[in-house]
PDB file of C-alpha atoms in Angstrom:
ATOM      1  CA  MET A 820     -19.920  14.747  10.162  1.00 65.00           C
ATOM      2  CA  GLY A 821     -21.828  12.386   7.893  1.00 64.00           C
ATOM      3  CA  ASP A 822     -24.940  12.020   5.788  1.00 64.00           C
ATOM      4  CA  GLY A 823     -27.229  12.476   8.805  1.00 70.00           C
ATOM      5  CA  LEU A 824     -29.689   9.794   7.694  1.00 75.00           C
ATOM      6  CA  MET A 825     -29.737   8.198  11.150  1.00 77.00           C
ATOM      7  CA  ILE A 826     -30.350  11.484  13.000  1.00 80.00           C
ATOM      8  CA  GLN A 827     -33.960  11.884  14.094  1.00 84.00           C
ATOM      9  CA  GLU A 828     -35.945  14.214  16.291  1.00 86.00           C
ATOM     10  CA  GLY A 829     -35.501  13.223  19.912  1.00 87.00           C
ATOM     11  CA  SER A 830     -32.134  11.552  19.389  1.00 85.00           C
ATOM     12  CA  SER A 831     -29.748  11.918  22.317  1.00 86.00           C
ATOM     13  CA  VAL A 832     -26.528  13.871  21.773  1.00 83.00           C
ATOM     14  CA  LYS A 833     -23.496  13.645  24.035  1.00 85.00           C
ATOM     15  CA  ALA A 834     -20.464  15.927  23.995  1.00 85.00           C
ATOM     16  CA  THR A 835     -17.059  14.262  24.182  1.00 84.00           C
ATOM     17  CA  GLY A 836     -15.517  17.257  25.923  1.00 86.00           C
ATOM     18  CA  GLU A 837     -12.556  17.104  23.546  1.00 87.00           C
ATOM     19  CA  ILE A 838     -11.409  19.218  20.624  1.00 90.00           C
ATOM     20  CA  ALA A 839     -11.704  17.468  17.257  1.00 89.00           C
ATOM     21  CA  GLN A 840      -8.607  15.415  16.533  1.00 92.00           C
ATOM     22  CA  ILE A 841      -7.451  12.608  14.269  1.00 94.00           C
ATOM     23  CA  PRO A 842      -5.068   9.675  14.745  1.00 94.00           C
ATOM     24  CA  VAL A 843      -1.646  10.208  13.145  1.00 95.00           C
ATOM     25  CA  SER A 844       1.059   7.684  12.375  1.00 94.00           C
ATOM     26  CA  GLU A 845       3.388   6.451   9.659  1.00 94.00           C
ATOM     27  CA  VAL A 846       0.953   3.583   9.041  1.00 94.00           C
ATOM     28  CA  TYR A 847      -1.096   6.015   6.951  1.00 96.00           C
ATOM     29  CA  LEU A 848       1.582   6.058   4.252  1.00 96.00           C
ATOM     30  CA  GLY A 849       0.209   4.380   1.151  1.00 96.00           C
ATOM     31  CA  ARG A 850      -3.401   4.680   2.281  1.00 96.00           C
ATOM     32  CA  VAL A 851      -6.468   6.550   1.037  1.00 97.00           C
ATOM     33  CA  ILE A 852      -8.447   8.093   3.906  1.00 97.00           C
ATOM     34  CA  ASN A 853     -11.331  10.504   4.411  1.00 96.00           C
ATOM     35  CA  ALA A 854     -11.472  13.751   6.367  1.00 96.00           C
ATOM     36  CA  LEU A 855     -11.873  11.848   9.643  1.00 94.00           C
ATOM     37  CA  ALA A 856      -8.713   9.801   8.909  1.00 94.00           C
ATOM     38  CA  LYS A 857     -10.731   6.635   8.304  1.00 94.00           C
ATOM     39  CA  PRO A 858      -9.392   4.422   5.483  1.00 95.00           C
ATOM     40  CA  ILE A 859     -11.636   4.214   2.414  1.00 95.00           C
ATOM     41  CA  ASP A 860      -9.405   2.040   0.231  1.00 93.00           C
ATOM     42  CA  GLY A 861     -10.870  -1.267   1.437  1.00 90.00           C
ATOM     43  CA  ARG A 862      -7.645  -2.437   3.078  1.00 90.00           C
ATOM     44  CA  GLY A 863      -8.873  -2.452   6.666  1.00 89.00           C
ATOM     45  CA  GLU A 864      -8.454  -0.085   9.595  1.00 89.00           C
ATOM     46  CA  ASN A 865      -5.232   1.523  10.789  1.00 84.00           C
ATOM     47  CA  SER A 866      -3.949   1.345  14.351  1.00 84.00           C
ATOM     48  CA  ALA A 867      -2.352   4.630  15.401  1.00 84.00           C
ATOM     49  CA  SER A 868      -1.257   5.286  18.978  1.00 83.00           C
ATOM     50  CA  GLU A 869      -0.889   9.064  18.606  1.00 91.00           C
ATOM     51  CA  SER A 870      -3.447  11.737  17.800  1.00 93.00           C
ATOM     52  CA  ARG A 871      -3.250  15.347  16.685  1.00 94.00           C
ATOM     53  CA  LEU A 872      -5.710  18.234  16.656  1.00 94.00           C
ATOM     54  CA  ILE A 873      -7.319  18.712  13.255  1.00 94.00           C
ATOM     55  CA  GLU A 874      -6.440  22.394  13.492  1.00 91.00           C
ATOM     56  CA  SER A 875      -3.297  23.368  15.397  1.00 91.00           C
ATOM     57  CA  PRO A 876      -1.717  26.821  15.752  1.00 90.00           C
ATOM     58  CA  ALA A 877       0.716  27.602  12.943  1.00 90.00           C
ATOM     59  CA  PRO A 878       4.427  27.945  13.786  1.00 88.00           C
ATOM     60  CA  GLY A 879       5.389  31.423  14.967  1.00 88.00           C
ATOM     61  CA  ILE A 880       8.116  33.568  13.486  1.00 88.00           C
ATOM     62  CA  ILE A 881      10.699  32.307  16.018  1.00 87.00           C
ATOM     63  CA  SER A 882       9.929  28.714  15.033  1.00 88.00           C
ATOM     64  CA  ARG A 883      10.606  29.362  11.341  1.00 91.00           C
ATOM     65  CA  ARG A 884      13.654  29.632   9.138  1.00 91.00           C
ATOM     66  CA  SER A 885      14.013  31.325   5.788  1.00 91.00           C
ATOM     67  CA  VAL A 886      13.393  29.094   2.795  1.00 91.00           C
ATOM     68  CA  TYR A 887      16.756  28.051   1.370  1.00 90.00           C
ATOM     69  CA  GLU A 888      16.383  24.474   0.080  1.00 91.00           C
ATOM     70  CA  PRO A 889      14.864  23.799  -3.360  1.00 92.00           C
ATOM     71  CA  LEU A 890      12.029  21.355  -3.905  1.00 94.00           C
ATOM     72  CA  GLN A 891      12.372  19.974  -7.416  1.00 93.00           C
ATOM     73  CA  THR A 892       9.120  19.458  -9.335  1.00 95.00           C
ATOM     74  CA  GLY A 893      10.695  17.708 -12.308  1.00 94.00           C
ATOM     75  CA  LEU A 894       9.193  20.324 -14.638  1.00 95.00           C
ATOM     76  CA  ILE A 895      11.929  22.432 -16.244  1.00 93.00           C
ATOM     77  CA  ALA A 896       9.660  25.449 -16.763  1.00 94.00           C
ATOM     78  CA  ILE A 897       9.026  25.626 -13.010  1.00 94.00           C
ATOM     79  CA  ASP A 898      12.420  24.590 -11.639  1.00 93.00           C
ATOM     80  CA  SER A 899      14.309  27.017 -13.893  1.00 90.00           C
ATOM     81  CA  MET A 900      12.067  30.102 -13.867  1.00 92.00           C
ATOM     82  CA  ILE A 901       9.641  29.734 -10.931  1.00 93.00           C
ATOM     83  CA  PRO A 902      11.644  27.763  -8.333  1.00 93.00           C
ATOM     84  CA  ILE A 903       9.872  26.327  -5.310  1.00 95.00           C
ATOM     85  CA  GLY A 904      11.627  25.969  -1.960  1.00 95.00           C
ATOM     86  CA  ARG A 905      10.972  23.647   0.962  1.00 94.00           C
ATOM     87  CA  GLY A 906       8.603  25.454   3.295  1.00 95.00           C
ATOM     88  CA  GLN A 907       7.126  27.655   0.571  1.00 96.00           C
ATOM     89  CA  ARG A 908       3.454  28.119  -0.395  1.00 97.00           C
ATOM     90  CA  GLU A 909       3.106  28.247  -4.173  1.00 97.00           C
ATOM     91  CA  LEU A 910      -0.333  28.575  -5.750  1.00 98.00           C
ATOM     92  CA  ILE A 911      -1.267  26.631  -8.895  1.00 98.00           C
ATOM     93  CA  ILE A 912      -4.047  28.569 -10.609  1.00 98.00           C
ATOM     94  CA  GLY A 913      -5.891  28.261 -13.907  1.00 97.00           C
ATOM     95  CA  ASP A 914      -9.131  27.362 -15.648  1.00 96.00           C
ATOM     96  CA  ARG A 915     -10.562  23.854 -15.535  1.00 94.00           C
ATOM     97  CA  GLN A 916      -8.878  21.275 -17.757  1.00 93.00           C
ATOM     98  CA  THR A 917      -5.604  23.186 -18.035  1.00 96.00           C
ATOM     99  CA  GLY A 918      -3.389  20.632 -16.262  1.00 96.00           C
ATOM    100  CA  LYS A 919      -3.373  21.895 -12.659  1.00 97.00           C
ATOM    101  CA  THR A 920      -3.712  18.416 -11.160  1.00 97.00           C
ATOM    102  CA  ALA A 921      -1.120  17.071 -13.609  1.00 97.00           C
ATOM    103  CA  VAL A 922       1.462  19.610 -12.387  1.00 98.00           C
ATOM    104  CA  ALA A 923       0.728  18.665  -8.770  1.00 97.00           C
ATOM    105  CA  THR A 924       0.865  14.903  -9.344  1.00 97.00           C
ATOM    106  CA  ASP A 925       4.061  15.197 -11.412  1.00 97.00           C
ATOM    107  CA  THR A 926       5.624  17.042  -8.477  1.00 98.00           C
ATOM    108  CA  ILE A 927       4.678  14.178  -6.146  1.00 98.00           C
ATOM    109  CA  LEU A 928       6.055  11.590  -8.575  1.00 98.00           C
ATOM    110  CA  ASN A 929       9.341  13.514  -8.748  1.00 97.00           C
ATOM    111  CA  GLN A 930       9.842  13.207  -4.969  1.00 97.00           C
ATOM    112  CA  GLN A 931      10.663   9.509  -5.258  1.00 95.00           C
ATOM    113  CA  GLY A 932      13.979   8.869  -3.541  1.00 93.00           C
ATOM    114  CA  GLN A 933      14.087  12.423  -2.127  1.00 93.00           C
ATOM    115  CA  ASN A 934      12.954  11.459   1.412  1.00 93.00           C
ATOM    116  CA  VAL A 935       9.852  13.664   1.118  1.00 96.00           C
ATOM    117  CA  ILE A 936       6.470  12.645   2.548  1.00 98.00           C
ATOM    118  CA  CYS A 937       3.620  13.717   0.250  1.00 98.00           C
ATOM    119  CA  VAL A 938      -0.025  14.356   1.151  1.00 98.00           C
ATOM    120  CA  TYR A 939      -2.555  14.743  -1.659  1.00 98.00           C
ATOM    121  CA  VAL A 940      -5.888  16.240  -0.562  1.00 98.00           C
ATOM    122  CA  ALA A 941      -8.753  15.825  -3.047  1.00 98.00           C
ATOM    123  CA  ILE A 942     -11.701  18.108  -2.259  1.00 98.00           C
ATOM    124  CA  GLY A 943     -14.997  17.748  -4.084  1.00 96.00           C
ATOM    125  CA  GLN A 944     -13.482  15.735  -6.933  1.00 95.00           C
ATOM    126  CA  LYS A 945     -15.205  12.999  -8.894  1.00 95.00           C
ATOM    127  CA  ALA A 946     -14.499   9.538  -7.499  1.00 95.00           C
ATOM    128  CA  SER A 947     -13.206   8.442 -10.914  1.00 96.00           C
ATOM    129  CA  SER A 948     -10.712  11.327 -10.978  1.00 96.00           C
ATOM    130  CA  VAL A 949      -9.373  10.455  -7.523  1.00 97.00           C
ATOM    131  CA  ALA A 950      -9.146   6.773  -8.478  1.00 97.00           C
ATOM    132  CA  GLN A 951      -7.149   7.712 -11.572  1.00 97.00           C
ATOM    133  CA  VAL A 952      -4.673   9.735  -9.497  1.00 97.00           C
ATOM    134  CA  VAL A 953      -4.289   6.908  -6.954  1.00 98.00           C
ATOM    135  CA  THR A 954      -3.750   4.382  -9.758  1.00 97.00           C
ATOM    136  CA  THR A 955      -1.026   6.599 -11.231  1.00 97.00           C
ATOM    137  CA  PHE A 956       0.696   6.807  -7.842  1.00 98.00           C
ATOM    138  CA  GLN A 957       0.510   3.027  -7.410  1.00 97.00           C
ATOM    139  CA  GLU A 958       1.870   2.282 -10.882  1.00 97.00           C
ATOM    140  CA  ARG A 959       4.804   4.666 -10.385  1.00 96.00           C
ATOM    141  CA  GLY A 960       5.599   3.547  -6.827  1.00 96.00           C
ATOM    142  CA  ALA A 961       4.628   6.895  -5.296  1.00 97.00           C
ATOM    143  CA  MET A 962       2.094   5.528  -2.797  1.00 97.00           C
ATOM    144  CA  GLU A 963       4.988   4.295  -0.655  1.00 97.00           C
ATOM    145  CA  TYR A 964       5.592   7.872   0.507  1.00 98.00           C
ATOM    146  CA  THR A 965       2.148   9.394  -0.123  1.00 98.00           C
ATOM    147  CA  ILE A 966      -1.097   9.760   1.836  1.00 98.00           C
ATOM    148  CA  VAL A 967      -4.289  10.556  -0.087  1.00 98.00           C
ATOM    149  CA  VAL A 968      -7.060  12.401   1.786  1.00 98.00           C
ATOM    150  CA  ALA A 969     -10.217  12.322  -0.329  1.00 98.00           C
ATOM    151  CA  GLU A 970     -13.695  13.748   0.053  1.00 97.00           C
ATOM    152  CA  MET A 971     -15.662  13.277  -3.150  1.00 96.00           C
ATOM    153  CA  ALA A 972     -18.206  15.583  -4.758  1.00 94.00           C
ATOM    154  CA  ASP A 973     -21.053  13.681  -3.079  1.00 93.00           C
ATOM    155  CA  SER A 974     -19.530  14.047   0.407  1.00 94.00           C
ATOM    156  CA  PRO A 975     -21.191  16.372   2.940  1.00 93.00           C
ATOM    157  CA  ALA A 976     -20.007  19.980   2.872  1.00 95.00           C
ATOM    158  CA  THR A 977     -18.679  19.645   6.436  1.00 94.00           C
ATOM    159  CA  LEU A 978     -16.264  16.893   5.411  1.00 95.00           C
ATOM    160  CA  GLN A 979     -15.139  18.751   2.283  1.00 97.00           C
ATOM    161  CA  TYR A 980     -14.449  21.727   4.558  1.00 97.00           C
ATOM    162  CA  LEU A 981     -12.421  19.601   7.000  1.00 97.00           C
ATOM    163  CA  ALA A 982     -10.389  17.588   4.473  1.00 97.00           C
ATOM    164  CA  PRO A 983      -7.579  20.173   3.952  1.00 98.00           C
ATOM    165  CA  TYR A 984      -7.098  20.556   7.709  1.00 97.00           C
ATOM    166  CA  THR A 985      -6.851  16.780   8.086  1.00 97.00           C
ATOM    167  CA  GLY A 986      -4.166  16.681   5.409  1.00 98.00           C
ATOM    168  CA  ALA A 987      -2.320  19.563   7.061  1.00 97.00           C
ATOM    169  CA  ALA A 988      -2.412  17.793  10.443  1.00 97.00           C
ATOM    170  CA  LEU A 989      -0.818  14.691   8.919  1.00 97.00           C
ATOM    171  CA  ALA A 990       1.852  16.767   7.157  1.00 97.00           C
ATOM    172  CA  GLU A 991       2.615  18.655  10.389  1.00 95.00           C
ATOM    173  CA  TYR A 992       3.031  15.342  12.211  1.00 95.00           C
ATOM    174  CA  PHE A 993       5.894  14.405   9.882  1.00 96.00           C
ATOM    175  CA  MET A 994       7.327  17.939   9.777  1.00 94.00           C
ATOM    176  CA  TYR A 995       7.775  18.012  13.553  1.00 92.00           C
ATOM    177  CA  ARG A 996       9.614  14.689  13.279  1.00 92.00           C
ATOM    178  CA  GLU A 997      12.313  16.247  11.123  1.00 91.00           C
ATOM    179  CA  ARG A 998      10.849  15.060   7.827  1.00 94.00           C
ATOM    180  CA  HIS A 999      10.284  17.098   4.682  1.00 96.00           C
ATOM    181  CA  THR A1000       6.664  17.088   3.564  1.00 97.00           C
ATOM    182  CA  LEU A1001       4.762  18.252   0.491  1.00 98.00           C
ATOM    183  CA  ILE A1002       1.001  18.808   0.592  1.00 98.00           C
ATOM    184  CA  ILE A1003      -1.306  19.391  -2.376  1.00 98.00           C
ATOM    185  CA  TYR A1004      -4.767  20.942  -1.883  1.00 98.00           C
ATOM    186  CA  ASP A1005      -6.863  20.051  -4.951  1.00 94.00           C
ATOM    187  CA  ASP A1006      -8.621  22.377  -4.854  1.00 90.00           C
ATOM    188  CA  LEU A1007      -9.356  25.195  -2.403  1.00 97.00           C
ATOM    189  CA  SER A1008     -12.102  26.664  -4.604  1.00 97.00           C
ATOM    190  CA  LYS A1009     -14.302  23.703  -3.757  1.00 97.00           C
ATOM    191  CA  GLN A1010     -13.475  23.995  -0.056  1.00 98.00           C
ATOM    192  CA  ALA A1011     -14.577  27.638  -0.173  1.00 98.00           C
ATOM    193  CA  GLN A1012     -17.813  26.602  -1.885  1.00 97.00           C
ATOM    194  CA  ALA A1013     -18.456  23.987   0.809  1.00 97.00           C
ATOM    195  CA  TYR A1014     -17.785  26.606   3.504  1.00 98.00           C
ATOM    196  CA  ARG A1015     -20.176  28.999   1.752  1.00 98.00           C
ATOM    197  CA  GLN A1016     -22.848  26.300   1.738  1.00 97.00           C
ATOM    198  CA  MET A1017     -22.374  25.681   5.463  1.00 96.00           C
ATOM    199  CA  SER A1018     -22.458  29.402   6.261  1.00 97.00           C
ATOM    200  CA  LEU A1019     -25.641  30.027   4.275  1.00 97.00           C
ATOM    201  CA  LEU A1020     -27.350  27.103   6.011  1.00 95.00           C
ATOM    202  CA  LEU A1021     -26.319  28.661   9.337  1.00 95.00           C
ATOM    203  CA  ARG A1022     -27.938  31.969   8.230  1.00 95.00           C
ATOM    204  CA  ARG A1023     -24.659  33.854   8.402  1.00 95.00           C
ATOM    205  CA  PRO A1024     -24.618  37.162   6.492  1.00 95.00           C
ATOM    206  CA  PRO A1025     -23.262  36.643   2.960  1.00 95.00           C
ATOM    207  CA  GLY A1026     -20.639  38.936   1.479  1.00 93.00           C
ATOM    208  CA  ARG A1027     -18.986  39.183  -1.915  1.00 93.00           C
ATOM    209  CA  GLU A1028     -20.092  36.333  -4.233  1.00 94.00           C
ATOM    210  CA  ALA A1029     -22.226  35.090  -1.287  1.00 95.00           C
ATOM    211  CA  TYR A1030     -19.109  33.953   0.605  1.00 97.00           C
ATOM    212  CA  PRO A1031     -19.042  34.659   4.362  1.00 96.00           C
ATOM    213  CA  GLY A1032     -16.868  37.471   5.658  1.00 93.00           C
ATOM    214  CA  ASP A1033     -14.243  35.163   7.165  1.00 94.00           C
ATOM    215  CA  VAL A1034     -13.521  33.126   4.019  1.00 96.00           C
ATOM    216  CA  PHE A1035     -10.065  34.777   3.861  1.00 96.00           C
ATOM    217  CA  TYR A1036      -9.293  33.439   7.334  1.00 95.00           C
ATOM    218  CA  LEU A1037     -10.469  30.006   6.151  1.00 95.00           C
ATOM    219  CA  HIS A1038      -7.505  29.750   3.794  1.00 97.00           C
ATOM    220  CA  SER A1039      -4.939  31.898   5.611  1.00 96.00           C
ATOM    221  CA  ARG A1040      -4.930  29.782   8.767  1.00 95.00           C
ATOM    222  CA  LEU A1041      -4.634  26.655   6.621  1.00 97.00           C
ATOM    223  CA  LEU A1042      -1.722  27.845   4.497  1.00 97.00           C
ATOM    224  CA  GLU A1043       0.164  29.463   7.400  1.00 95.00           C
ATOM    225  CA  SER A1044       1.022  25.970   8.656  1.00 94.00           C
ATOM    226  CA  ALA A1045       3.488  25.571   5.765  1.00 95.00           C
ATOM    227  CA  ALA A1046       6.952  26.442   7.049  1.00 93.00           C
ATOM    228  CA  LYS A1047      10.629  25.592   7.208  1.00 92.00           C
ATOM    229  CA  SER A1048      11.273  24.722  10.842  1.00 89.00           C
ATOM    230  CA  SER A1049      14.057  26.350  12.829  1.00 82.00           C
ATOM    231  CA  TYR A1050      17.001  24.471  14.345  1.00 72.00           C
ATOM    232  CA  GLN A1051      15.429  24.554  17.804  1.00 67.00           C
ATOM    233  CA  LEU A1052      12.120  23.014  16.696  1.00 66.00           C
ATOM    234  CA  SER A1053      13.081  20.441  14.077  1.00 72.00           C
ATOM    235  CA  GLU A1054      14.834  20.178  10.745  1.00 82.00           C
ATOM    236  CA  GLY A1055      11.601  19.420   8.901  1.00 91.00           C
ATOM    237  CA  SER A1056       9.585  21.441   6.437  1.00 95.00           C
ATOM    238  CA  MET A1057       6.085  21.585   5.012  1.00 96.00           C
ATOM    239  CA  THR A1058       5.654  22.820   1.446  1.00 97.00           C
ATOM    240  CA  ALA A1059       2.118  23.643   0.287  1.00 98.00           C
ATOM    241  CA  LEU A1060       0.901  23.692  -3.309  1.00 98.00           C
ATOM    242  CA  PRO A1061      -2.729  24.839  -3.179  1.00 98.00           C
ATOM    243  CA  ILE A1062      -4.786  24.715  -6.372  1.00 98.00           C
ATOM    244  CA  VAL A1063      -7.460  27.274  -7.248  1.00 98.00           C
ATOM    245  CA  GLU A1064      -9.736  27.141 -10.287  1.00 97.00           C
ATOM    246  CA  THR A1065     -10.534  30.314 -12.217  1.00 96.00           C
ATOM    247  CA  GLN A1066     -13.425  31.124 -14.519  1.00 94.00           C
ATOM    248  CA  SER A1067     -12.415  32.267 -18.023  1.00 91.00           C
ATOM    249  CA  GLY A1068      -8.944  33.191 -16.782  1.00 90.00           C
ATOM    250  CA  ASP A1069     -10.255  35.760 -14.289  1.00 93.00           C
ATOM    251  CA  VAL A1070      -7.556  35.957 -11.610  1.00 93.00           C
ATOM    252  CA  SER A1071      -9.247  39.009 -10.067  1.00 93.00           C
ATOM    253  CA  ALA A1072     -12.168  36.996  -8.662  1.00 94.00           C
ATOM    254  CA  TYR A1073     -12.669  36.795  -4.905  1.00 96.00           C
ATOM    255  CA  ILE A1074     -11.105  33.427  -4.000  1.00 97.00           C
ATOM    256  CA  PRO A1075      -8.162  33.664  -6.466  1.00 97.00           C
ATOM    257  CA  THR A1076      -7.138  37.113  -5.201  1.00 97.00           C
ATOM    258  CA  ASN A1077      -7.445  35.955  -1.594  1.00 97.00           C
ATOM    259  CA  VAL A1078      -5.175  32.951  -2.061  1.00 98.00           C
ATOM    260  CA  ILE A1079      -2.713  34.889  -4.256  1.00 97.00           C
ATOM    261  CA  SER A1080      -2.282  37.387  -1.406  1.00 96.00           C
ATOM    262  CA  ILE A1081      -1.640  34.573   1.100  1.00 97.00           C
ATOM    263  CA  THR A1082       0.853  32.492  -0.876  1.00 97.00           C
ATOM    264  CA  ASP A1083       4.488  33.117  -1.827  1.00 95.00           C
ATOM    265  CA  GLY A1084       3.856  33.135  -5.557  1.00 95.00           C
ATOM    266  CA  GLN A1085       1.680  31.535  -8.199  1.00 97.00           C
ATOM    267  CA  ILE A1086       1.979  29.301 -11.248  1.00 97.00           C
ATOM    268  CA  PHE A1087      -0.624  30.414 -13.781  1.00 97.00           C
ATOM    269  CA  LEU A1088      -1.803  27.834 -16.311  1.00 97.00           C
ATOM    270  CA  SER A1089      -3.254  29.321 -19.487  1.00 96.00           C
ATOM    271  CA  ALA A1090      -6.121  27.728 -21.419  1.00 96.00           C
ATOM    272  CA  ASP A1091      -4.821  29.294 -24.650  1.00 95.00           C
ATOM    273  CA  LEU A1092      -1.393  27.692 -24.207  1.00 96.00           C
ATOM    274  CA  PHE A1093      -3.004  24.374 -23.291  1.00 96.00           C
ATOM    275  CA  ASN A1094      -5.184  24.406 -26.407  1.00 95.00           C
ATOM    276  CA  ALA A1095      -2.112  25.284 -28.479  1.00 96.00           C
ATOM    277  CA  GLY A1096      -0.498  22.030 -27.334  1.00 94.00           C
ATOM    278  CA  ILE A1097       2.017  23.553 -24.913  1.00 95.00           C
ATOM    279  CA  ARG A1098       2.243  21.316 -21.839  1.00 93.00           C
ATOM    280  CA  PRO A1099       2.585  22.290 -19.061  1.00 94.00           C
ATOM    281  CA  ALA A1100       0.647  25.384 -20.116  1.00 96.00           C
ATOM    282  CA  ILE A1101       2.494  27.785 -17.799  1.00 96.00           C
ATOM    283  CA  ASN A1102       2.167  31.488 -18.535  1.00 95.00           C
ATOM    284  CA  VAL A1103       5.561  32.617 -17.259  1.00 93.00           C
ATOM    285  CA  GLY A1104       4.632  36.271 -17.748  1.00 91.00           C
ATOM    286  CA  ILE A1105       2.302  36.397 -14.741  1.00 92.00           C
ATOM    287  CA  SER A1106       3.755  33.445 -12.814  1.00 96.00           C
ATOM    288  CA  VAL A1107       6.160  34.272  -9.999  1.00 95.00           C
ATOM    289  CA  SER A1108       8.010  32.741  -7.064  1.00 94.00           C
ATOM    290  CA  ARG A1109       8.672  35.252  -4.293  1.00 91.00           C
ATOM    291  CA  VAL A1110      11.417  33.055  -2.861  1.00 87.00           C
ATOM    292  CA  GLY A1111      13.460  33.502  -6.033  1.00 78.00           C
ATOM    293  CA  SER A1112      17.134  32.559  -6.030  1.00 80.00           C
ATOM    294  CA  ALA A1113      16.921  31.161  -2.490  1.00 81.00           C
ATOM    295  CA  ALA A1114      15.320  28.034  -3.964  1.00 80.00           C
ATOM    296  CA  PHE A1115      17.986  27.435  -6.626  1.00 78.00           C
ATOM    297  CA  PHE A1116      20.754  24.859  -6.453  1.00 70.00           C
ATOM    298  CA  LEU A1117      24.114  26.623  -6.490  1.00 63.00           C
ATOM    299  CA  VAL A1118      26.226  25.520  -9.456  1.00 56.00           C
ATOM    300  CA  PHE A1119      29.899  26.472  -9.552  1.00 46.00           C
TER     301      PHE A1119
END
C-alpha cells in the first residue's frame, strides 16, 4: 500500500488477521486525507475511536427508500431540467477540460447551510489541481462540511484503486447516523486505469481495451452504496456524482457505457458548447435524470 522502496527480498511479512478498514469520525471534516485515511494536509494526525471496513455491503432493497428529496446543485440548467435527488447516482461525463470538476465543486459549494456532509475524492489528479480545489473550498467556507480524499497521479495504483472506497466508507458512516451526504468521484476513469494496471501486473487475462473482465463490478459495487435510507435504518442519504472522462466525445467507449448503465442518469458536458463560451457546457439533449419529477420541489 505504498511505494515499496523499503521492501526487500527476505523481509518478514505478518498478517493482521483483519479485513482492511479505516478510522471514521467527524474529526475528518475539514481535512485532506489519503486512501488509508491518513491526513496529508500537514495539520497533524486525527484521533478516531471508531473504524469501518473500506468496503462494506451495499444497503439491500428493504433498507432503501425511493428518492423523493431534491439535492440542489445551484446550477439552473441542472436543477430545472436534470434534477438530482438525495440518494441518487448521477454521472457527470465529458471530454477533458469541459468543466466536469467545476460542476462537481459548485455542487459542493451550494450545500453550505443545507446540513449536507460532502466527500470529494480526487483520483490520479495533479497535486496542483487538488490544491486549487481545496483552496476554493477554504476560501468559500466549504471545508467545514467537506472531507477531501486525494491520491495524486504519482501515487501507487493500489492507492488510486482504494481511494473511492475510502471516500464511500466515510460517507456511509455519516449516512447511517441520519446525515445527508454527497460524494464526488473525480474521476472513475483513472480508477479503472489503475485497476487495469494492477490486473496486468497480476497476469490476469485482459479483455476489451485491456481492462480485466470484472471492471464492471469494480464500479457497480462502489456506486451501489449510494442510497436513501429507509425509516427503519436511518433518515440519512448518500448521493453519488461520479465523473468519467471521454475521448473525443465518445460515450460508447467501454468505461463510459459501463458507468452509464449503473447510474440513474448522466450530465453530458460538450466540448463544442464549452468552446462556444456556454458554461456550464451541458448538452441537455443527451443528458437525463431517471428520477425525474421526484427530485423537484413542489410549488403551489
